[in-house]
PDB file of C-alpha atoms in Angstrom:
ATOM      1  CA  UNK A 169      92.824  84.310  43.591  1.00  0.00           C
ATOM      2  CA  UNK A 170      94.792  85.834  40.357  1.00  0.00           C
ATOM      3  CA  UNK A 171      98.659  86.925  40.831  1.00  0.00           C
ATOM      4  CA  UNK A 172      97.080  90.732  40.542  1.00  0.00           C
ATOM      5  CA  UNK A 173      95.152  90.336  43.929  1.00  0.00           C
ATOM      6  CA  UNK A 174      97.935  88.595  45.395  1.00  0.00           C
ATOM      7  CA  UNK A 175     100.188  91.385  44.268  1.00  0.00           C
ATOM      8  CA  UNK A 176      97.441  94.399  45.784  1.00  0.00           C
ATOM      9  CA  UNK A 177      97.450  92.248  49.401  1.00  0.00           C
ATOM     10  CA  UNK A 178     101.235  91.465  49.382  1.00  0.00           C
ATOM     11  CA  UNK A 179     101.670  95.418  48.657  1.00  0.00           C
ATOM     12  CA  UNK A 180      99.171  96.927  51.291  1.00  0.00           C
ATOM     13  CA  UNK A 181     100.682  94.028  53.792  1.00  0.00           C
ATOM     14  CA  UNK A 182     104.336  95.526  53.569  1.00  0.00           C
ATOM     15  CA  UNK A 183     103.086  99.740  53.293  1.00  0.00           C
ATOM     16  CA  UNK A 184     101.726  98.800  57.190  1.00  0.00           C
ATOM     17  CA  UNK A 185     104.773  96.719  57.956  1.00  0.00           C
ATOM     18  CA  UNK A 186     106.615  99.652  56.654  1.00  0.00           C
ATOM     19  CA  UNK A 187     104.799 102.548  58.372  1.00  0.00           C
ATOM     20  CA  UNK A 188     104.962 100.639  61.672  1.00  0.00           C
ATOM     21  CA  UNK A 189     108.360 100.064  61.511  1.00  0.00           C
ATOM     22  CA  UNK A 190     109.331 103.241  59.877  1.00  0.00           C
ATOM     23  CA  UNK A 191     107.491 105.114  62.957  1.00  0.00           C
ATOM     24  CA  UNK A 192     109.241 102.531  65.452  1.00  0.00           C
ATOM     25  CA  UNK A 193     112.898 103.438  64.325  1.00  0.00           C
ATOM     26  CA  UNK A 194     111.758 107.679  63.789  1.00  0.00           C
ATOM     27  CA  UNK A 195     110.661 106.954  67.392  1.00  0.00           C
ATOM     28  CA  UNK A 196     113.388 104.992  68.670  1.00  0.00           C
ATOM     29  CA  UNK A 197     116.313 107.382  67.174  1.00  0.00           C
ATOM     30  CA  UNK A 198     117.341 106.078  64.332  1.00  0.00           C
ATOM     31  CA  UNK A 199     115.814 108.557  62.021  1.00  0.00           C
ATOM     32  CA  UNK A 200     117.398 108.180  58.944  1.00  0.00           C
ATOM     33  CA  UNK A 201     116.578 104.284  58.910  1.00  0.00           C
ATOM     34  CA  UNK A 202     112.633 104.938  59.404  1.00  0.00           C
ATOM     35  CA  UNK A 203     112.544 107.518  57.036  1.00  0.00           C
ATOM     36  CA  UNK A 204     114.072 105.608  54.259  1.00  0.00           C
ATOM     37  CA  UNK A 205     111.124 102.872  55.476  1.00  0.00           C
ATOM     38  CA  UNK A 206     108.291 105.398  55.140  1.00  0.00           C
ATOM     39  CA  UNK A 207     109.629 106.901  52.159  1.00  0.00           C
ATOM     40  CA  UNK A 208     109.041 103.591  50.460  1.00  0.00           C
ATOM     41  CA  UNK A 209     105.182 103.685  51.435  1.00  0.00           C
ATOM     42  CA  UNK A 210     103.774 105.787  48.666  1.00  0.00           C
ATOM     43  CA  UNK A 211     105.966 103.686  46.122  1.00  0.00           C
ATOM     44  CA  UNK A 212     103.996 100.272  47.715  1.00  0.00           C
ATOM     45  CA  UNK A 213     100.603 101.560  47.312  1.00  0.00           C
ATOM     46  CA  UNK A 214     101.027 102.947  43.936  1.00  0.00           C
ATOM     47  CA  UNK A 215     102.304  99.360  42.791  1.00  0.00           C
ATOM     48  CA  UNK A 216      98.983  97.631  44.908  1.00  0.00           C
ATOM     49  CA  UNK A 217      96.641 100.882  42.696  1.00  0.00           C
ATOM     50  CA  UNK A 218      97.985  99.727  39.676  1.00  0.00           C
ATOM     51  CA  UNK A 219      97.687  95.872  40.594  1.00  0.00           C
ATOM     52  CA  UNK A 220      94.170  96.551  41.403  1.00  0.00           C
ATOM     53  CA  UNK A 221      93.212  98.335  38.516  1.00  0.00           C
ATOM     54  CA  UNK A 222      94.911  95.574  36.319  1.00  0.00           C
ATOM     55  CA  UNK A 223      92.807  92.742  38.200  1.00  0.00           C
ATOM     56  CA  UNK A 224      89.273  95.251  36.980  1.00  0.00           C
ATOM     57  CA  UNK A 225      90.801  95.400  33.444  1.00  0.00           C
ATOM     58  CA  UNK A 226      89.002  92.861  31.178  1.00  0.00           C
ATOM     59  CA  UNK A 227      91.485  90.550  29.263  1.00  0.00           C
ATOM     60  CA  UNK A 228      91.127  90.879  25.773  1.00  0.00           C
ATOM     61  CA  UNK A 229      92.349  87.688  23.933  1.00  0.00           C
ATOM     62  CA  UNK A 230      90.838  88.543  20.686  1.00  0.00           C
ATOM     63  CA  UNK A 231      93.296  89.878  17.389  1.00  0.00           C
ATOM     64  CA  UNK A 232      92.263  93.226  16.470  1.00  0.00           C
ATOM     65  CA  UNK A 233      92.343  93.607  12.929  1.00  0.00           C
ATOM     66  CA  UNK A 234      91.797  96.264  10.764  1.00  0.00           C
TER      67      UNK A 234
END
């Protein structure tokens, strides 16, 4: 397993963690605190997109010379 697909499953692990606890707090009164958490969601699965898309990308090692 490559650092990029432990990046996408670290990042997708803590958008849940945040959306349940983010909906916990909202729930339990303390809105500001679970809004802050589920305002960080979008930011966590844009990092595990880009992570993903990095693991598809083939590595080039070659020189490119013109």
């Amino acid at each position: 397993m490559t650092v990029d697909l432990v990046t996408v499953y670290a990042c997708r692990t803590a958008a849940i963690t945040a959306i349940a606890g983010g909906a916990s707090l909202t729930l339990g009164g303390q809105w500001l605190a679970g809004v802050l958490l589920l305002w960080l969601v979008p930011s966590l699965l844009y990092v595990a997109c880009r992570a993903r898309l990095a693991h598809t990308r083939p590595h080039r090692t070659e020189r490119t010379t013109r």
